[in-house]
Amino acid sequence: MPSSPLASVLFVCVHNAGRSQMAAGFLSHLAGDRIEVRSAGSVPGDRVNPAAVEAMKEVGIDISAATPKILTTDAVQASDYVITMGCGDACPVFPGKKYLDWALEDPAGQGVEAVRPIRDEIRTRIEALIAEVDARQEA
């Protein structure tokens, strides 16, 4: 177990209620404390999307206690990676950060059947992100 995280990742979507919460859940689950995880939204919703909670529960990850949070400049500055998911230009840009934009369908207002493929795509991208973080540490 490292004494400090290998990297810090911030996931951002508009409402911080679906995509970014699922991504944070996967990264926390798959990387443990090796990678610091944050999520936020440019216009946070009132609660995490129930279909996203259900879809994640199906793969053994509980995000039911998560709450949408407002995107802050401090969160961006404290992160090595900033991964946006449809928040457009709402994210502040700082030099030295790695910015990635993941074009993912918005699960808002959709049932769990429609959220499952989004969840699975997020998992694939999270696994690749973990591999990238690990490779950078080994380099």
PDB file of C-alpha atoms in Angstrom:
ATOM      1  CA  MET A   1       0.000   0.000   0.000  1.00  0.00           C
ATOM      2  CA  PRO A   2       1.550   3.315  -1.055  1.00  0.00           C
ATOM      3  CA  SER A   3       1.975   5.996   1.598  1.00  0.00           C
ATOM      4  CA  SER A   4       0.330   8.497  -0.731  1.00  0.00           C
ATOM      5  CA  PRO A   5      -1.865   7.991  -3.804  1.00  0.00           C
ATOM      6  CA  LEU A   6      -0.170   7.479  -7.174  1.00  0.00           C
ATOM      7  CA  ALA A   7      -2.492  10.068  -8.706  1.00  0.00           C
ATOM      8  CA  SER A   8      -5.608  12.086  -8.054  1.00  0.00           C
ATOM      9  CA  VAL A   9      -8.559  11.934 -10.445  1.00  0.00           C
ATOM     10  CA  LEU A  10     -11.532  14.289 -10.678  1.00  0.00           C
ATOM     11  CA  PHE A  11     -14.611  13.181 -12.618  1.00  0.00           C
ATOM     12  CA  VAL A  12     -16.912  15.992 -13.755  1.00  0.00           C
ATOM     13  CA  CYS A  13     -20.349  15.924 -15.345  1.00  0.00           C
ATOM     14  CA  VAL A  14     -23.156  18.459 -15.245  1.00  0.00           C
ATOM     15  CA  HIS A  15     -25.271  17.061 -12.412  1.00  0.00           C
ATOM     16  CA  ASN A  16     -22.692  14.796 -10.706  1.00  0.00           C
ATOM     17  CA  ALA A  17     -25.529  12.311 -10.423  1.00  0.00           C
ATOM     18  CA  GLY A  18     -24.801   9.575 -12.974  1.00  0.00           C
ATOM     19  CA  ARG A  19     -21.696   9.198 -15.128  1.00  0.00           C
ATOM     20  CA  SER A  20     -19.215  10.866 -12.768  1.00  0.00           C
ATOM     21  CA  GLN A  21     -20.607   8.993  -9.753  1.00  0.00           C
ATOM     22  CA  MET A  22     -20.366   5.634 -11.550  1.00  0.00           C
ATOM     23  CA  ALA A  23     -16.798   6.459 -12.656  1.00  0.00           C
ATOM     24  CA  ALA A  24     -15.812   7.443  -9.106  1.00  0.00           C
ATOM     25  CA  GLY A  25     -17.382   4.255  -7.759  1.00  0.00           C
ATOM     26  CA  PHE A  26     -15.498   2.066 -10.231  1.00  0.00           C
ATOM     27  CA  LEU A  27     -12.174   3.811  -9.665  1.00  0.00           C
ATOM     28  CA  SER A  28     -12.468   3.611  -5.876  1.00  0.00           C
ATOM     29  CA  HIS A  29     -13.459  -0.052  -6.102  1.00  0.00           C
ATOM     30  CA  LEU A  30     -10.812  -1.130  -8.612  1.00  0.00           C
ATOM     31  CA  ALA A  31      -7.846   0.998  -7.476  1.00  0.00           C
ATOM     32  CA  GLY A  32      -8.534   1.196  -3.745  1.00  0.00           C
ATOM     33  CA  ASP A  33      -6.421   3.839  -2.046  1.00  0.00           C
ATOM     34  CA  ARG A  34      -3.784   3.799  -4.804  1.00  0.00           C
ATOM     35  CA  ILE A  35      -5.637   6.590  -6.614  1.00  0.00           C
ATOM     36  CA  GLU A  36      -7.417   9.499  -4.946  1.00  0.00           C
ATOM     37  CA  VAL A  37     -10.931   9.917  -6.350  1.00  0.00           C
ATOM     38  CA  ARG A  38     -13.118  13.030  -6.555  1.00  0.00           C
ATOM     39  CA  SER A  39     -16.286  13.809  -8.466  1.00  0.00           C
ATOM     40  CA  ALA A  40     -18.235  17.013  -8.971  1.00  0.00           C
ATOM     41  CA  GLY A  41     -20.760  18.722 -11.181  1.00  0.00           C
ATOM     42  CA  SER A  42     -21.075  22.144 -12.763  1.00  0.00           C
ATOM     43  CA  VAL A  43     -24.771  22.194 -11.731  1.00  0.00           C
ATOM     44  CA  PRO A  44     -25.103  19.381  -9.162  1.00  0.00           C
ATOM     45  CA  GLY A  45     -28.380  17.515  -8.891  1.00  0.00           C
ATOM     46  CA  ASP A  46     -30.314  16.814  -5.708  1.00  0.00           C
ATOM     47  CA  ARG A  47     -29.343  13.137  -5.548  1.00  0.00           C
ATOM     48  CA  VAL A  48     -27.520  10.397  -7.409  1.00  0.00           C
ATOM     49  CA  ASN A  49     -29.561   8.903 -10.243  1.00  0.00           C
ATOM     50  CA  PRO A  50     -31.408   5.842  -8.827  1.00  0.00           C
ATOM     51  CA  ALA A  51     -30.854   3.926 -12.096  1.00  0.00           C
ATOM     52  CA  ALA A  52     -27.096   4.533 -11.784  1.00  0.00           C
ATOM     53  CA  VAL A  53     -27.192   3.312  -8.163  1.00  0.00           C
ATOM     54  CA  GLU A  54     -29.074   0.172  -9.253  1.00  0.00           C
ATOM     55  CA  ALA A  55     -26.763  -0.492 -12.232  1.00  0.00           C
ATOM     56  CA  MET A  56     -23.689  -0.233 -10.005  1.00  0.00           C
ATOM     57  CA  LYS A  57     -25.267  -2.444  -7.333  1.00  0.00           C
ATOM     58  CA  GLU A  58     -25.626  -5.130 -10.032  1.00  0.00           C
ATOM     59  CA  VAL A  59     -21.813  -5.260 -10.316  1.00  0.00           C
ATOM     60  CA  GLY A  60     -21.248  -5.204  -6.552  1.00  0.00           C
ATOM     61  CA  ILE A  61     -20.477  -1.506  -6.073  1.00  0.00           C
ATOM     62  CA  ASP A  62     -22.617   0.581  -3.725  1.00  0.00           C
ATOM     63  CA  ILE A  63     -22.782   4.287  -4.609  1.00  0.00           C
ATOM     64  CA  SER A  64     -26.052   4.872  -2.747  1.00  0.00           C
ATOM     65  CA  ALA A  65     -24.369   7.042  -0.087  1.00  0.00           C
ATOM     66  CA  ALA A  66     -22.764   9.360  -2.668  1.00  0.00           C
ATOM     67  CA  THR A  67     -24.066  12.906  -2.984  1.00  0.00           C
ATOM     68  CA  PRO A  68     -23.682  15.346  -5.870  1.00  0.00           C
ATOM     69  CA  LYS A  69     -21.085  18.057  -5.188  1.00  0.00           C
ATOM     70  CA  ILE A  70     -20.363  21.405  -6.818  1.00  0.00           C
ATOM     71  CA  LEU A  71     -17.276  21.687  -8.999  1.00  0.00           C
ATOM     72  CA  THR A  72     -14.680  23.932  -7.362  1.00  0.00           C
ATOM     73  CA  THR A  73     -11.437  25.403  -8.626  1.00  0.00           C
ATOM     74  CA  ASP A  74      -9.693  23.817  -5.620  1.00  0.00           C
ATOM     75  CA  ALA A  75     -10.835  20.327  -6.676  1.00  0.00           C
ATOM     76  CA  VAL A  76      -9.416  20.864 -10.163  1.00  0.00           C
ATOM     77  CA  GLN A  77      -6.131  22.265  -8.827  1.00  0.00           C
ATOM     78  CA  ALA A  78      -5.733  19.293  -6.459  1.00  0.00           C
ATOM     79  CA  SER A  79      -6.196  16.705  -9.224  1.00  0.00           C
ATOM     80  CA  ASP A  80      -3.674  15.186 -11.638  1.00  0.00           C
ATOM     81  CA  TYR A  81      -6.385  14.031 -14.053  1.00  0.00           C
ATOM     82  CA  VAL A  82      -9.593  15.909 -14.819  1.00  0.00           C
ATOM     83  CA  ILE A  83     -12.069  13.771 -16.729  1.00  0.00           C
ATOM     84  CA  THR A  84     -15.090  15.575 -18.103  1.00  0.00           C
ATOM     85  CA  MET A  85     -18.275  13.884 -19.213  1.00  0.00           C
ATOM     86  CA  GLY A  86     -20.407  16.415 -21.017  1.00  0.00           C
ATOM     87  CA  CYS A  87     -19.792  19.513 -18.879  1.00  0.00           C
ATOM     88  CA  GLY A  88     -18.460  21.503 -21.817  1.00  0.00           C
ATOM     89  CA  ASP A  89     -16.559  24.658 -20.943  1.00  0.00           C
ATOM     90  CA  ALA A  90     -17.669  24.739 -17.290  1.00  0.00           C
ATOM     91  CA  CYS A  91     -14.411  23.142 -16.134  1.00  0.00           C
ATOM     92  CA  PRO A  92     -11.522  25.470 -15.282  1.00  0.00           C
ATOM     93  CA  VAL A  93      -8.259  24.617 -17.011  1.00  0.00           C
ATOM     94  CA  PHE A  94      -4.906  24.652 -15.217  1.00  0.00           C
ATOM     95  CA  PRO A  95      -1.491  23.855 -16.688  1.00  0.00           C
ATOM     96  CA  GLY A  96       0.090  20.554 -15.730  1.00  0.00           C
ATOM     97  CA  LYS A  97      -3.183  18.631 -15.466  1.00  0.00           C
ATOM     98  CA  LYS A  98      -4.179  15.857 -17.814  1.00  0.00           C
ATOM     99  CA  TYR A  99      -7.611  16.582 -19.266  1.00  0.00           C
ATOM    100  CA  LEU A 100      -9.697  13.866 -20.853  1.00  0.00           C
ATOM    101  CA  ASP A 101     -13.202  14.248 -22.245  1.00  0.00           C
ATOM    102  CA  TRP A 102     -15.215  11.047 -22.209  1.00  0.00           C
ATOM    103  CA  ALA A 103     -18.161  11.262 -24.590  1.00  0.00           C
ATOM    104  CA  LEU A 104     -20.735   9.153 -22.774  1.00  0.00           C
ATOM    105  CA  GLU A 105     -24.500   9.153 -23.073  1.00  0.00           C
ATOM    106  CA  ASP A 106     -26.249  10.958 -20.223  1.00  0.00           C
ATOM    107  CA  PRO A 107     -28.180   8.443 -18.086  1.00  0.00           C
ATOM    108  CA  ALA A 108     -30.497  11.148 -16.666  1.00  0.00           C
ATOM    109  CA  GLY A 109     -34.133  10.108 -16.868  1.00  0.00           C
ATOM    110  CA  GLN A 110     -33.317   6.637 -18.197  1.00  0.00           C
ATOM    111  CA  GLY A 111     -34.071   3.254 -16.689  1.00  0.00           C
ATOM    112  CA  VAL A 112     -31.475   0.767 -15.520  1.00  0.00           C
ATOM    113  CA  GLU A 113     -31.638  -1.099 -18.861  1.00  0.00           C
ATOM    114  CA  ALA A 114     -30.362   2.017 -20.651  1.00  0.00           C
ATOM    115  CA  VAL A 115     -27.789   2.754 -17.932  1.00  0.00           C
ATOM    116  CA  ARG A 116     -26.083  -0.677 -18.074  1.00  0.00           C
ATOM    117  CA  PRO A 117     -24.197  -0.068 -21.361  1.00  0.00           C
ATOM    118  CA  ILE A 118     -23.069   3.357 -20.088  1.00  0.00           C
ATOM    119  CA  ARG A 119     -21.868   1.694 -16.860  1.00  0.00           C
ATOM    120  CA  ASP A 120     -19.983  -0.953 -18.830  1.00  0.00           C
ATOM    121  CA  GLU A 121     -18.295   1.652 -21.049  1.00  0.00           C
ATOM    122  CA  ILE A 122     -17.245   3.593 -17.943  1.00  0.00           C
ATOM    123  CA  ARG A 123     -15.729   0.434 -16.431  1.00  0.00           C
ATOM    124  CA  THR A 124     -13.696  -0.175 -19.606  1.00  0.00           C
ATOM    125  CA  ARG A 125     -12.389   3.403 -19.530  1.00  0.00           C
ATOM    126  CA  ILE A 126     -11.589   3.195 -15.797  1.00  0.00           C
ATOM    127  CA  GLU A 127      -9.570   0.005 -16.320  1.00  0.00           C
ATOM    128  CA  ALA A 128      -7.572   1.750 -19.069  1.00  0.00           C
ATOM    129  CA  LEU A 129      -7.062   4.794 -16.817  1.00  0.00           C
ATOM    130  CA  ILE A 130      -5.705   2.626 -13.996  1.00  0.00           C
ATOM    131  CA  ALA A 131      -3.311   0.957 -16.451  1.00  0.00           C
ATOM    132  CA  GLU A 132      -2.132   4.413 -17.620  1.00  0.00           C
ATOM    133  CA  VAL A 133      -1.566   5.639 -14.062  1.00  0.00           C
ATOM    134  CA  ASP A 134       0.356   2.465 -13.227  1.00  0.00           C
ATOM    135  CA  ALA A 135       2.474   2.766 -16.404  1.00  0.00           C
ATOM    136  CA  ARG A 136       3.359   6.388 -15.606  1.00  0.00           C
ATOM    137  CA  GLN A 137       4.539   5.371 -12.139  1.00  0.00           C
ATOM    138  CA  GLU A 138       6.711   2.599 -13.574  1.00  0.00           C
ATOM    139  CA  ALA A 139       8.257   4.865 -16.231  1.00  0.00           C
TER     140      ALA A 139
END
